[in-house]
XYZ file of C-alpha atoms in Angstrom:
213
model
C 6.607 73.972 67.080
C 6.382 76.534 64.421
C 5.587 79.818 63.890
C 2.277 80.239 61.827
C 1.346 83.178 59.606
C -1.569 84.961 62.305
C 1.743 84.833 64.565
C -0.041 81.469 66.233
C 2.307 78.735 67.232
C 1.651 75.257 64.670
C 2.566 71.840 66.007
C 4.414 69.694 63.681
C 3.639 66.039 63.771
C 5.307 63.627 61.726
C 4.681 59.946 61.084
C 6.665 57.357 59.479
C 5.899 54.306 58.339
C 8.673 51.813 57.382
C 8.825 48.257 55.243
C 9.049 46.344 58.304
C 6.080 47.414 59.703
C 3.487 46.730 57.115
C 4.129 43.890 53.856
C 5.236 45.404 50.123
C 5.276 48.798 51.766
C 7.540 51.455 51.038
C 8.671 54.173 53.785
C 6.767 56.601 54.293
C 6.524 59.872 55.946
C 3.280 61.694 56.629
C 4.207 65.328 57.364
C 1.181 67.749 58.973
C 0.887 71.322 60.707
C -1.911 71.913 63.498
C -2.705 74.191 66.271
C -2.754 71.567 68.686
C -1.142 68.452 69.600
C -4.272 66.158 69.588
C -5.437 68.031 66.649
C -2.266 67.358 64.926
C -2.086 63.645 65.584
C -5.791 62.924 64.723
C -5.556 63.925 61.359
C -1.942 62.551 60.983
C -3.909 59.154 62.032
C -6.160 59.996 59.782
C -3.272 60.600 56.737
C -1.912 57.085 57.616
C -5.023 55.116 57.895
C -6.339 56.388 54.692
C -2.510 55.507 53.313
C -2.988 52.088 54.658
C -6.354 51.271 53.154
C -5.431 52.448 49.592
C -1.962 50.758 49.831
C -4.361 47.094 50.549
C -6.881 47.870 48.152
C -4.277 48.541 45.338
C -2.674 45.194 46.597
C -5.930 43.300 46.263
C -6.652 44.833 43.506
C -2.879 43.646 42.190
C -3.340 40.567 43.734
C -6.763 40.034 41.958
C -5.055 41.110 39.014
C -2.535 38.813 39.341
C -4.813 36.131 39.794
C -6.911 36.994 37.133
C -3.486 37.126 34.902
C -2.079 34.023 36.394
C -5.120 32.276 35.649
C -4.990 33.272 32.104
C -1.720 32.272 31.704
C -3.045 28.879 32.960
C -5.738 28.691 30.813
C -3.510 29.690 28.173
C -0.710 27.251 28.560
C -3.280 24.066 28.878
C -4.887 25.536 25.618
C -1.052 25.848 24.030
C -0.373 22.038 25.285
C -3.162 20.888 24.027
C -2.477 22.450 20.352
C 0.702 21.080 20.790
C -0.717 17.677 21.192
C -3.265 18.186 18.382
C -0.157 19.362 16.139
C 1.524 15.964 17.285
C -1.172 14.013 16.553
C -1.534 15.978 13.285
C 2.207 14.904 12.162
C 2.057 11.604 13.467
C -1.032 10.963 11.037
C 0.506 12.530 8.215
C 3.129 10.395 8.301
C 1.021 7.279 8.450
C -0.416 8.679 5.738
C 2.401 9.655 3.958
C 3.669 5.948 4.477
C 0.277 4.471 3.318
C 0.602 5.994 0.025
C 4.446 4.959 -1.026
C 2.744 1.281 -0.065
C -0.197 1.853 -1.838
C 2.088 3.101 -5.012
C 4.635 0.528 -4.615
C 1.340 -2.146 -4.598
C 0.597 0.082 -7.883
C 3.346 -0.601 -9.109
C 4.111 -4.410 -8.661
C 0.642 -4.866 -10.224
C 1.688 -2.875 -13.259
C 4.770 -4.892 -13.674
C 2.627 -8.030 -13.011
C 0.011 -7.380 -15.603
C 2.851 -6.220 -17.857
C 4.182 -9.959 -17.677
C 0.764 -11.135 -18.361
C 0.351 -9.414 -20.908
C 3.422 -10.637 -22.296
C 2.926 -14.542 -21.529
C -0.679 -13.909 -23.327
C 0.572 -13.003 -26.396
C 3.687 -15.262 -26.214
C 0.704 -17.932 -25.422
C -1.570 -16.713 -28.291
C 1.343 -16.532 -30.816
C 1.700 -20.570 -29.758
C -1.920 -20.911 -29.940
C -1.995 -19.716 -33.232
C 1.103 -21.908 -34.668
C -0.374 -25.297 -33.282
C -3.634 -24.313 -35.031
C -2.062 -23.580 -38.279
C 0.274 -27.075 -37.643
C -2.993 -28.684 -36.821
C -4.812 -27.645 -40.105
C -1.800 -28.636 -41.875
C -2.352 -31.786 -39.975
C -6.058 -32.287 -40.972
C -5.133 -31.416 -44.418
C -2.569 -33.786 -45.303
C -5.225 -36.551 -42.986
C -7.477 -35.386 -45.585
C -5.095 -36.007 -48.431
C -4.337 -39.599 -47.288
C -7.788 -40.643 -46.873
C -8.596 -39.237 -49.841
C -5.486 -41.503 -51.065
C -6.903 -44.333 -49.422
C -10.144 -44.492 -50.779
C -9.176 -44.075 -53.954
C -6.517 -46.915 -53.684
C -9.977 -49.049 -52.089
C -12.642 -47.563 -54.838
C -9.564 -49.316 -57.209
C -9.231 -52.674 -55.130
C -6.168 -52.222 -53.623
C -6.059 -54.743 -50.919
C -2.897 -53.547 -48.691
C -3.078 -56.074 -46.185
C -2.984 -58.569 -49.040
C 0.297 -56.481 -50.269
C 1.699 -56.325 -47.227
C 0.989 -59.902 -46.456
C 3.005 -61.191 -50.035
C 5.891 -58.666 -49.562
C 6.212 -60.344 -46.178
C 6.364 -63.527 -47.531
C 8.686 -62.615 -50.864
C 11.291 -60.829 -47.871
C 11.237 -63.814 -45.184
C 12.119 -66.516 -48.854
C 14.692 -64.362 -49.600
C 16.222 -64.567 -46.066
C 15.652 -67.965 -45.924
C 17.772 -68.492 -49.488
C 20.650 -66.668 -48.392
C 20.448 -68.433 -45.362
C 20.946 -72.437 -46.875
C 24.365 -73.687 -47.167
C 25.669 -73.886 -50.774
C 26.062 -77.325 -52.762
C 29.499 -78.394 -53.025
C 31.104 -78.877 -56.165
C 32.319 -82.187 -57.602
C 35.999 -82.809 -58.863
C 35.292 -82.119 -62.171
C 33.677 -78.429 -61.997
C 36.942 -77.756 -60.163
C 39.553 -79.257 -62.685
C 37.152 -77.424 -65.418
C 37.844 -74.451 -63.668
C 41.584 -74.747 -63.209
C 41.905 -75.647 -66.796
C 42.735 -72.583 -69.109
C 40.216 -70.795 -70.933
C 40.736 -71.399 -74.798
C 39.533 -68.075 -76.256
C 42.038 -66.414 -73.317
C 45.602 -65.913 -75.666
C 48.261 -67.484 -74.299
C 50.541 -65.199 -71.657
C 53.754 -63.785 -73.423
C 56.676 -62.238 -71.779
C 57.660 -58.529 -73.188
C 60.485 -58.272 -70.631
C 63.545 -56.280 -72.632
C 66.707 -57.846 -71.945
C 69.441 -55.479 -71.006
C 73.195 -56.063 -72.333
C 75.786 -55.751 -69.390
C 77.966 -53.741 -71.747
């Protein structure tokens, strides 16, 4: 008890309130002065109560906002995952694409090479085209030139199977001549031959003797 100022005695009541006694609480003390004992310990109910209430209602209110933020986060992280898939996806096409094209160049490019050998064998082709045509009008011309030959030889009465025919025949006599045996020749062709021709001058001998001196 205390002393008040009208010279009154004052009760002192005092309440405490500890962690262990009430969840994500702090201590606390709830100090009041009153004239009486029950007056005193109404209104230092009254102090705690009202303590209690606001301490739950700012932990609903915390826990709500936690809620609220945990839920965001949620919402948040399936929303990052699924950019993060999208982005995935996103590379993993680019790449096919990106892979698509060096085939689609490299096809570009084989065909280019391809037509460029085409191209080549065309002309290489042509250029033979052209020199069997030019061998073939040279062809047809000297054709021409022969005919021509031959029906002039015709328009003069040439016959050349009738030539051909009597060369045949003048070749196969001549064969057959060289083929006969000779005649032989009789005693007196040969002794005629041995004998000394008279206009041939008779053989003198223009040796020089030496002396032995």
């Amino acid at each position: 008890m205390e002393s008040m100022e009208d010279g009154e005695l004052s009760w002192i009541v005092v309440c405490t309130l500890w962690d262990s006694h009430v969840a994500n609480l702090e201590e606390i003390e709830i100090q009041l002065f009153d004239r009486t004992w029950e007056e005193g310990i109404v209104r230092v109910m009254q102090a705690t109560l009202a303590r209690l209430v606001f301490h739950h209602r700012a932990e609903l209110e915390s826990r709500a906002s936690l809620d609220s933020n945990r839920m965001e986060n949620e919402v948040l992280k399936s929303e990052l995952e699924g950019v993060k898939e999208e982005l995935k996806l996103a590379k993993f096409e680019g790449c096919q694409q990106r892979r698509l094209k060096l085939r689609v160049r490299e096809a570009n490019y084989m065909l280019k090479v391809k037509v460029m050998h085409l191209k080549t064998s065309l002309r290489e082709t042509e250029d033979k085209i052209e020199t069997l045509q030019d061998e073939g009008e040279d062809l047809r011309k000297e054709n021409a030139a022969l005919l021509s030959d031959d029906n002039f030889m015709e328009d003069e009465g040439y016959n050349w199977y009738r030539q051909d025919k009597d060369e045949n025949e003048e070749d196969l006599a001549f064969i057959n001549a060289e083929l006969e045996d000779p005649e032989p020749l009789h005693s007196e062709e040969i002794v005629a031959d041995d004998e000394e021709d008279p206009e041939e001058p008779p053989f003198k001998d223009d040796t020089i003797a030496l002396d032995d001196d």
